[in-house]
Coordinates of C-alpha atoms in Angstrom, one line a residue:
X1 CA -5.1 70.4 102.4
X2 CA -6.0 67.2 102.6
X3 CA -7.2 66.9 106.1
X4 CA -10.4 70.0 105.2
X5 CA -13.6 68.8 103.1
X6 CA -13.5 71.9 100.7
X7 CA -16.5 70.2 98.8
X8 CA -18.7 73.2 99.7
X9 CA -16.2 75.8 98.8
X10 CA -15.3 73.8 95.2
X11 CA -19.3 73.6 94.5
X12 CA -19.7 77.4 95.0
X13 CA -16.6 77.8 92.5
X14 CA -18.2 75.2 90.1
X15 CA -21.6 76.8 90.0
X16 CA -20.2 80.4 90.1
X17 CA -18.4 79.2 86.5
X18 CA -21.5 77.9 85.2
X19 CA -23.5 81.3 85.4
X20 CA -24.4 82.9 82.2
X21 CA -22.0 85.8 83.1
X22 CA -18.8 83.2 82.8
X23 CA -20.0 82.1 80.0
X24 CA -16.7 83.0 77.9
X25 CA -14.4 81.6 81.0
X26 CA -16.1 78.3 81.0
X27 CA -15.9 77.7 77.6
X28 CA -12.1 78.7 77.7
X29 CA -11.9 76.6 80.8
X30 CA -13.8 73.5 79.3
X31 CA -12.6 74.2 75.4
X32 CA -9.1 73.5 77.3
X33 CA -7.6 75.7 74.3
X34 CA -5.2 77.7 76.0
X35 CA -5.5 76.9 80.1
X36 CA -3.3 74.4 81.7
X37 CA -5.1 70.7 81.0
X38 CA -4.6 69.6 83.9
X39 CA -6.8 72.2 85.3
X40 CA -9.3 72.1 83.2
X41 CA -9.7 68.2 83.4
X42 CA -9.5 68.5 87.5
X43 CA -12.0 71.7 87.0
X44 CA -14.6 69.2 85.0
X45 CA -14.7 66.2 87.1
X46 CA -15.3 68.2 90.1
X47 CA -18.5 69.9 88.5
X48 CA -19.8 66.5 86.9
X49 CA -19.0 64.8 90.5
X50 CA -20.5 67.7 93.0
X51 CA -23.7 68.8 91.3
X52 CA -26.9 66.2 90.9
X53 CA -28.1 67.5 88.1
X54 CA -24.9 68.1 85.1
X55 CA -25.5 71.7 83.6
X56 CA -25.9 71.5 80.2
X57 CA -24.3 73.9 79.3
X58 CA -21.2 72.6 80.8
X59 CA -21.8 69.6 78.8
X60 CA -22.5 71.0 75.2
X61 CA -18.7 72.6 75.8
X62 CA -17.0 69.5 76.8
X63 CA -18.3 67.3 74.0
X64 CA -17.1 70.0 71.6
X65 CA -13.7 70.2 73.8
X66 CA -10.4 70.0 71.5
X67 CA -9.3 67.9 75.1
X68 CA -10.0 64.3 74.7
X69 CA -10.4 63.5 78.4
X70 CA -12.3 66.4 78.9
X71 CA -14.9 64.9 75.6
X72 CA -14.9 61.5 77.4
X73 CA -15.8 62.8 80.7
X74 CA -18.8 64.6 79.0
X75 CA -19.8 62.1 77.2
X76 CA -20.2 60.2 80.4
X77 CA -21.7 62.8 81.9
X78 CA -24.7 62.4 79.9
X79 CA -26.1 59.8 81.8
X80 CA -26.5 61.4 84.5
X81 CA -28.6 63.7 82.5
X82 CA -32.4 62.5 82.2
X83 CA -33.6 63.7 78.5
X84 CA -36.9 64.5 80.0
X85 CA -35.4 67.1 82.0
X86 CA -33.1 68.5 79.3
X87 CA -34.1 71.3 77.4
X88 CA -30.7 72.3 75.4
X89 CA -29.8 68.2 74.2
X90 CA -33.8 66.8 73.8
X91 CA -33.6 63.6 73.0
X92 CA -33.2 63.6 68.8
X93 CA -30.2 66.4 69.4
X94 CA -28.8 64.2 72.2
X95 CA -28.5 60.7 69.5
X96 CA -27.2 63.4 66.8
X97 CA -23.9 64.5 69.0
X98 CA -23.9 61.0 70.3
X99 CA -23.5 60.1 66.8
X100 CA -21.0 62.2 65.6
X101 CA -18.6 61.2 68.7
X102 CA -19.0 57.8 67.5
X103 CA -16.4 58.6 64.5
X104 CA -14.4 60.8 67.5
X105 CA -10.6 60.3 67.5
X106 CA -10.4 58.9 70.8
X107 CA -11.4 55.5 71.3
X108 CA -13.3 55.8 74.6
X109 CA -15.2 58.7 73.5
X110 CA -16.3 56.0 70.6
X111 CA -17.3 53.5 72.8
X112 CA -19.3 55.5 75.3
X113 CA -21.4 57.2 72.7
X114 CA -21.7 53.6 71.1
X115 CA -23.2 52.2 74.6
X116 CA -25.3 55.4 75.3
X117 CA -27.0 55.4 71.0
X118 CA -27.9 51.8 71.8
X119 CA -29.7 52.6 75.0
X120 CA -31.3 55.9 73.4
X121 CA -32.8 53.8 71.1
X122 CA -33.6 50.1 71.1
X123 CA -35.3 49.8 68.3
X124 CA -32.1 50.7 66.8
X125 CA -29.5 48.8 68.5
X126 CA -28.9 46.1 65.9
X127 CA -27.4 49.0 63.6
X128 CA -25.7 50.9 66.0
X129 CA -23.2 48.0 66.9
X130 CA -23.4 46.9 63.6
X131 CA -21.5 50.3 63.3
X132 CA -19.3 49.4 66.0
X133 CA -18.5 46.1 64.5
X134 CA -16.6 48.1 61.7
X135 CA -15.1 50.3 64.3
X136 CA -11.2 50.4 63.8
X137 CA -11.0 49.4 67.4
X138 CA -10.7 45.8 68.3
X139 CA -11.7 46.3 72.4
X140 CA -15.1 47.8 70.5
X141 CA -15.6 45.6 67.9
X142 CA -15.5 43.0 71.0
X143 CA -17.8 45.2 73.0
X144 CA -20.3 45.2 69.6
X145 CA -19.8 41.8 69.4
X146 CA -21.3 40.7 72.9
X147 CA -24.5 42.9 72.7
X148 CA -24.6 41.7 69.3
X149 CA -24.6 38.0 70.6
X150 CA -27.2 39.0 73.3
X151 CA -29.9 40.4 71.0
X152 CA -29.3 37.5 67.9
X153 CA -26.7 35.0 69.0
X154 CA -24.2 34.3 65.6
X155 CA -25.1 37.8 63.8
X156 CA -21.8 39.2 64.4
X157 CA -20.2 36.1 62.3
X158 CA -22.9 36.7 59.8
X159 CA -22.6 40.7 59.3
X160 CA -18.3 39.9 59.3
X161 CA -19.0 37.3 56.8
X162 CA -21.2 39.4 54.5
X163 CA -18.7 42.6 55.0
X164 CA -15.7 40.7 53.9
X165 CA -17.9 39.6 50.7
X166 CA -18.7 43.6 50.2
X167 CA -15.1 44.7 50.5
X168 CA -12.6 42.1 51.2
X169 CA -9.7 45.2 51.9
X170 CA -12.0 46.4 54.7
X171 CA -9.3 45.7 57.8
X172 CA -11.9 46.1 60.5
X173 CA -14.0 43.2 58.7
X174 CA -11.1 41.1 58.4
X175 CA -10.0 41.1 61.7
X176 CA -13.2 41.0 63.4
X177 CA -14.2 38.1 61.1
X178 CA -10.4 36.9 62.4
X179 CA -11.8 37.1 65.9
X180 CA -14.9 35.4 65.8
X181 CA -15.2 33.5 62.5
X182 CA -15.8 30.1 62.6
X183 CA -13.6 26.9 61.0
X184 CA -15.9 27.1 57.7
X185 CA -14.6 30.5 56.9
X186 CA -10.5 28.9 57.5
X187 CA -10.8 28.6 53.7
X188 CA -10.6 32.8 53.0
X189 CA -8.5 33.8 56.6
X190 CA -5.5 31.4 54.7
X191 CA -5.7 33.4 51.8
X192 CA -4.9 36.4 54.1
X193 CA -1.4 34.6 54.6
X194 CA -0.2 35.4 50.8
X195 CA -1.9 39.1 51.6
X196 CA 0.5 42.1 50.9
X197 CA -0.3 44.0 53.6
X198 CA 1.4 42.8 56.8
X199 CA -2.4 44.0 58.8
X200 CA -4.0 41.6 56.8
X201 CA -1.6 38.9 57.6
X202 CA -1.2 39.2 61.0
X203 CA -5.4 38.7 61.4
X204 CA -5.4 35.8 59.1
X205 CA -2.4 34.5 61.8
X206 CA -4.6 35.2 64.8
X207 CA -7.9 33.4 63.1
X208 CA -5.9 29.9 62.6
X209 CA -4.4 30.3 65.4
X210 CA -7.4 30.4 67.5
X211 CA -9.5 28.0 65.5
X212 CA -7.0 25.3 65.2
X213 CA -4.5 25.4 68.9
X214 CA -1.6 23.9 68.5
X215 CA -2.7 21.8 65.0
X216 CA -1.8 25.4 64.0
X217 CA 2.1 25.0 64.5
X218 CA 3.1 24.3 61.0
X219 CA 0.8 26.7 59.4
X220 CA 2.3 29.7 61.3
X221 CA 5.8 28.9 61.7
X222 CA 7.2 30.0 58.1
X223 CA 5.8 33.4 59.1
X224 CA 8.8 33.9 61.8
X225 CA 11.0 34.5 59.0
X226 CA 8.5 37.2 57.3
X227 CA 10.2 40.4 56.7
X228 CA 7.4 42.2 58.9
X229 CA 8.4 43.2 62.4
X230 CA 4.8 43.0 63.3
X231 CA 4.6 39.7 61.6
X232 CA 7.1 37.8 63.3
X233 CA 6.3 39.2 66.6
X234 CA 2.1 38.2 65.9
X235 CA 3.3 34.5 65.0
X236 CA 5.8 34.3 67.8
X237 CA 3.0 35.3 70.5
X238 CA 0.3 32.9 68.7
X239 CA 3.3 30.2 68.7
X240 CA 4.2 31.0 72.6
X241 CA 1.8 28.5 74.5
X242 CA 3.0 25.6 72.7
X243 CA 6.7 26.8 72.6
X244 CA 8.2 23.2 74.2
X245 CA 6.4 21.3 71.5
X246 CA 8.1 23.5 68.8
X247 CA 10.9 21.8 66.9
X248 CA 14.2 23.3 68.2
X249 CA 15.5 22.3 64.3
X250 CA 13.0 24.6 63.3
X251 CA 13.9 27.5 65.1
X252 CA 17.3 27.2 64.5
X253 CA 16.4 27.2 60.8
X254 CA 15.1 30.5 61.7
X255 CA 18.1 31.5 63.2
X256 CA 20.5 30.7 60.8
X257 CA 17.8 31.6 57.3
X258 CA 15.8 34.3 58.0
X259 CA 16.2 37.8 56.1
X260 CA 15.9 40.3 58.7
X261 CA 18.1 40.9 62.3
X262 CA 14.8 41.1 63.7
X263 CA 13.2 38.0 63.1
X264 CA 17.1 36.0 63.8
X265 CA 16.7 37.5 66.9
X266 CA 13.5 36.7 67.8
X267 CA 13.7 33.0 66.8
X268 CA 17.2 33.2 69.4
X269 CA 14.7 34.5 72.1
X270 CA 12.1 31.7 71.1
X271 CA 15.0 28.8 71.6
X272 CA 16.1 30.2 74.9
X273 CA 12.1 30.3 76.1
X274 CA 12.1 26.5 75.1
X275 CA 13.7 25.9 78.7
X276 CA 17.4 26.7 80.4
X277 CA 19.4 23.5 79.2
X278 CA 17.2 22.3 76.2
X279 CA 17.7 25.0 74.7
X280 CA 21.8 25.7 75.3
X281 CA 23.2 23.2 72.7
X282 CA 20.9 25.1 69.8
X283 CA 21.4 28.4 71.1
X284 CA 25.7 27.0 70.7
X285 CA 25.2 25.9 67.2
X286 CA 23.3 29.7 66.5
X287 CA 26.3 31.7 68.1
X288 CA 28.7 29.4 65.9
X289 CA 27.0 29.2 62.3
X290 CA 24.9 32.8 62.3
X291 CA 26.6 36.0 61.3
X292 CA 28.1 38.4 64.0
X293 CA 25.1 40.2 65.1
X294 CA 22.5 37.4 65.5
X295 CA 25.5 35.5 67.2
X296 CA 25.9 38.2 69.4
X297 CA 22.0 38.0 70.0
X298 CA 22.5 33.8 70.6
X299 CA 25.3 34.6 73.1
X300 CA 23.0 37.1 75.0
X301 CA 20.9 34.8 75.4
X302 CA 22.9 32.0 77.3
X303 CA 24.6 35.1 79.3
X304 CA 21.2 35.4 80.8
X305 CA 20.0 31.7 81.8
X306 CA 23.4 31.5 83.5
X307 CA 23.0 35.5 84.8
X308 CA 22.5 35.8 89.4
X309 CA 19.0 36.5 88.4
X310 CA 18.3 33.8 86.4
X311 CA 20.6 31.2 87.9
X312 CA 19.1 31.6 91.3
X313 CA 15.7 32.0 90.3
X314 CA 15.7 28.5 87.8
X315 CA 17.0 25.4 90.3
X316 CA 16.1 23.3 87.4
X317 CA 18.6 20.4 87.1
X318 CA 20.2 19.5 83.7
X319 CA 19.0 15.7 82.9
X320 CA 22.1 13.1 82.3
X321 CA 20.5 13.4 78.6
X322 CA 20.8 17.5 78.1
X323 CA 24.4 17.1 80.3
X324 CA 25.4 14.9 77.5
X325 CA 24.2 17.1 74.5
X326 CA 25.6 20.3 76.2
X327 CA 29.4 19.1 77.2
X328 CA 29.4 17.2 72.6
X329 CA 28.3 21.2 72.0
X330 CA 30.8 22.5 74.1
X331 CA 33.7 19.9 73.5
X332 CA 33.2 20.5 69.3
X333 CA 33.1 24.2 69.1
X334 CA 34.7 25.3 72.4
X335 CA 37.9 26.8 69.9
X336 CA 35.0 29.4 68.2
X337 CA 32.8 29.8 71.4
X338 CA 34.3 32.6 73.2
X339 CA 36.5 31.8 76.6
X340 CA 34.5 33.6 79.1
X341 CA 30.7 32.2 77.5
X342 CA 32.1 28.3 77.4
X343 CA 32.9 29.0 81.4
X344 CA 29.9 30.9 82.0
X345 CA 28.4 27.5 80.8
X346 CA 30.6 25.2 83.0
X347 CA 30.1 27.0 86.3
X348 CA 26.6 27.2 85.7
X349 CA 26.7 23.1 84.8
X350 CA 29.2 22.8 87.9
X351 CA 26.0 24.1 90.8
X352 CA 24.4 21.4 90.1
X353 CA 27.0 18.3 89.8

């Protein structure tokens, strides 16, 4: 099959479809109601990639298509399409279904018809990404956010500034004020800390963290014991760059305080990525003093430093200092560490005597 150019042979197929006469098989083809996907998706790209000119009509069906990659490839499609030479979408019909897809489910669909209103219609363009600033997508509240910056450098911080003022719940203002604000507005992202919603706090995390580096330690630590999943895991990523200049006290305190499994666990996997043997005596004192499962968690932990995959890949050798540290740890709870963990530990300290 794959030896044959059937380009000829797919392009009669493709314009036989798109005769009045199908008319009802091409919208069940492109509606992609009841036909295989797959098909229809495949049937699609080949007509939008072997004809110059996209028919219309193919294109009114696929931007009404219940398939979402069908909508998006239609939606593309329309650039290929001069509006001069349209009669079906002219051009005020064109920015009205370019509209409507900008509120369409799929986020690529969004930013397409986002990119293609703004080009429609420059006069315009300030207020269609203004639109997209409030978009519940981050990659196109980015997007809106360049253009944004090319036409009047500092308006996105400006409009996020002014939303937030307007509706302070609005998420997509909060975290695109998160994402560009500057250190003037660190006042309201630390209210977002106390904030019920666990959204809200993880945006107010992001903001400090990127306006303030590592001076942002202390702020966001506390927040590895919230009772949020999503929480802990924002501040641990935020924390992970500066993860050796973390206090290993401090995450032990996690370890041994925090409310949920989840965030003891994480704050084990934090210790262990502070390095292979500064991080063994605290990750000894969290399978001794934690309860079962978090000790369990602790254990895992050391089990994999010392694991043939780790071992060979880390040559690392153990300073006299951590040696030290490691054998006290070892030597004063080697009656509650179990057997086959405190050996796992001495062979692994044994490669490189």
């Amino acid at each position: 099959w794959h030896r044959y150019d059937h380009s000829d042979v797919i392009c009669d197929m493709v314009n036989l479809l798109l005769t009045e006469e199908q008319g009802m098989k091409l919208s069940d083809l492109v509606g992609a109601v009841t036909l295989d996907p797959k098909l229809c998706r495949t049937f699609v790209r080949c007509a939008l990639n072997y004809l110059e000119i996209p028919s219309e009509r193919l294109l009114l069906y696929g931007l009404i298509s219940k398939d979402p990659v069908i909508r998006y490839q239609c939606c593309r499609g329309l650039r290929a399409l001069p509006v001069e030479a349209s009669e079906v979408l002219p051009l005020q019909d064109r920015m009205l279904f370019l509209e409507r897809l900008t509120i369409d489910p799929f986020q690529p669909v969004r930013s397409e018809a986002f990119r293609q209103l703004a080009a429609l219609d420059p006069a315009n363009a300030v207020t269609t990404w203004e639109a997209a600033l409030l978009d519940r997508s981050r990659s196109i509240q980015e997007m809106a956010c360049y253009y944004l910056n090319r036409i009047d450098p500092g308006h996105a911080v400006r409009f996020y500034r002014d939303a937030v003022e307007l509706n302070p719940e609005s998420l997509p203002a909060i975290e695109g004020l998160a994402a560009v604000g500057e250190a003037s507005d660190l006042e309201f992202l630390r209210t977002l800390f106390e904030h019920p919603f666990s959204s809200r706090r993880c945006a107010g995390i992001r903001a400090v963290v990127r306006l303030l580096q590592r001076d942002a330690i202390s702020e966001v630590l506390p927040f590895l014991c919230d009772s949020s999943p999503r929480v802990v895991r924002t501040a641990g990523k935020s924390l992970r760059p500066w993860i050796t200049q973390i206090a290993s006290e401090d995450l032990l305190a996690v370890v041994l305080k925090a409310d949920t499994l989840y965030a003891r666990s994480y704050a084990c996997e934090l210790l262990a990525e502070q390095g292979k043997w500064s991080s063994f005596p605290w990750l000894l004192e969290a399978v001794v003093h934690s309860e079962p499962e978090t000790a369990a968690v602790a254990a895992a932990m050391i089990q994999s430093w010392c694991s043939a995959g780790q071992s060979y890949r880390v040559f690392t050798r153990p300073s006299a200092e951590e040696r030290v540290k490691i054998g006290e740890k070892l030597a004063r709870f080697q009656s509650q560490v179990p057997e086959q963990l405190v050996q796992q530990i001495e062979r692994e300290l044994s490669l490189y005597s």
